[in-house]
């Protein structure tokens, strides 16, 4: 019978002193003090110091080799305690050693500082990067959060259902990854951008509440908050309204963020902000409400202005109090930032003691203009008013939003210890595409228009709103959702306005088109982004830090060597010829 008991390195305590145990793990460090060798052994639970009086025992072994050691736990001298590790009051005297896996003498990077290494190198050797405690803990955290979400959804009486990964191509706003068929010559499957149609079909199938931890695939350029493959908590409910989905979403986000963070979380119900108001006040449909600055529309003041850049343009202003004393160099930096956005610069005025204005734009203002500006913006002594102007309303809104964010960060107005949630709703059903010169769906094509058929028939297309909404936190879109269009006649008309005739709808959405003719319930749902939730909770700069094996920002996987070439035989089997 083996006299040694297996135990995790990081779980050895003072209660194990004088006990004979066995440990397995990775060598983190070797220190030869001449006649006595100290080794730090690491596993997933932590690190412990090994001690050996046999200086030959670890000869030939390098850092990151895996070993199994047997021996006895003893207490350290009090002056040798290590407060940086959980096992710092004990050490392990090695009696025997078994080498399990030797590591190369040359590592691509030091494990302990891998999170500081160039990302391309980290991801090429991701299996080494994941040994780093900080990186490793993100994936363990992800596991705990997924367990919590499943318990939460079970408690809300949702049924977990898995939907297919191999599906049909669907126009949902991003490029599909397409998969050629070997059996059906010239035809293709697609990886789902989201389980959108399947979740709606589940409602038609009589499932009351559905959810799944769903993988989603989009052939888009990667960035900090977007990767080729990501996961969402997909959910849908039958016989519900928009408010019912809000309440479920609020509970999921509030409970998850309060459970996994000590930061302040905005109370429920979350603030509701119509899309139009969000674009006006914040210049974005995903505003960071921790930033107290708001954008003000002052276009009316400049309709007949002598200042040509503002005359008849969309003019937005941002008021910042107690800023007039800043140096010229401080303002010049803001001007340089504006130029980096493609703006010619940024105009501003400062307010003096007697409410007089100072700045290059002031000479173009009349007394009436100044009076109107004070009334519209509430500026006072010490205030600075920044101006953003453009003939295009959308451009002016976005530029003002960027300036608002820049000022908030530059002035350190954003409270990093808060999660500020809101719900953006009343999205426009359609948006004008400058390239095609036509209107297309602005968000989810399967959403119900507000007002139903009457709105589609009697409202100008640019003014039609949809029952669509986004949950937003700290400037990040956390979830999209909608009340779905379950009426086949309304669906046909909605697609007709976007340029799709009935035959096209029948062909491209055959399943929904047919299913809705057999009694479809009203239904609605949403899809919180799991990667983004973890990114915010762990205060990480991008999604790749919370995924086990992500591609790089370029979309390449240098660890697995993808995308890669395939053989001519493989191409022939799926009836593809490269051009």
mmCIF file of C-alpha atoms in Angstrom, residues 137-139 141-143 145-146 149 256-257 478 529-540 542-543 545-547:
data_model
loop_
_atom_site.group_PDB
_atom_site.id
_atom_site.type_symbol
_atom_site.label_atom_id
_atom_site.label_comp_id
_atom_site.label_asym_id
_atom_site.label_seq_id
_atom_site.Cartn_x
_atom_site.Cartn_y
_atom_site.Cartn_z
ATOM 1 C CA UNK A 137 -7.389 32.532 -13.565
ATOM 2 C CA UNK A 138 -9.382 34.274 -16.313
ATOM 3 C CA UNK A 139 -10.360 30.899 -17.766
ATOM 4 C CA UNK A 141 -13.293 32.597 -13.713
ATOM 5 C CA UNK A 142 -15.047 31.993 -17.031
ATOM 6 C CA UNK A 143 -15.933 28.483 -15.889
ATOM 7 C CA UNK A 145 -19.454 32.428 -14.447
ATOM 8 C CA UNK A 146 -20.872 29.877 -16.902
ATOM 9 C CA UNK A 149 -25.455 31.597 -15.538
ATOM 10 C CA UNK A 256 -24.129 38.412 -12.181
ATOM 11 C CA UNK A 257 -22.206 41.664 -11.781
ATOM 12 C CA UNK A 478 -23.578 43.898 -23.677
ATOM 13 C CA UNK A 529 -22.378 38.555 -24.667
ATOM 14 C CA UNK A 530 -20.541 36.229 -22.295
ATOM 15 C CA UNK A 531 -17.036 37.230 -23.396
ATOM 16 C CA UNK A 532 -17.843 40.914 -22.881
ATOM 17 C CA UNK A 533 -19.280 40.244 -19.437
ATOM 18 C CA UNK A 534 -16.072 38.501 -18.391
ATOM 19 C CA UNK A 535 -13.921 41.193 -20.032
ATOM 20 C CA UNK A 536 -15.594 43.897 -17.925
ATOM 21 C CA UNK A 537 -15.661 41.872 -14.715
ATOM 22 C CA UNK A 538 -11.953 41.043 -15.032
ATOM 23 C CA UNK A 539 -11.097 44.577 -16.192
ATOM 24 C CA UNK A 540 -9.328 43.234 -19.275
ATOM 25 C CA UNK A 542 -9.953 42.923 -24.952
ATOM 26 C CA UNK A 543 -11.967 39.740 -25.446
ATOM 27 C CA UNK A 545 -7.776 37.829 -22.694
ATOM 28 C CA UNK A 546 -10.829 35.861 -21.548
ATOM 29 C CA UNK A 547 -10.939 33.202 -24.277
#
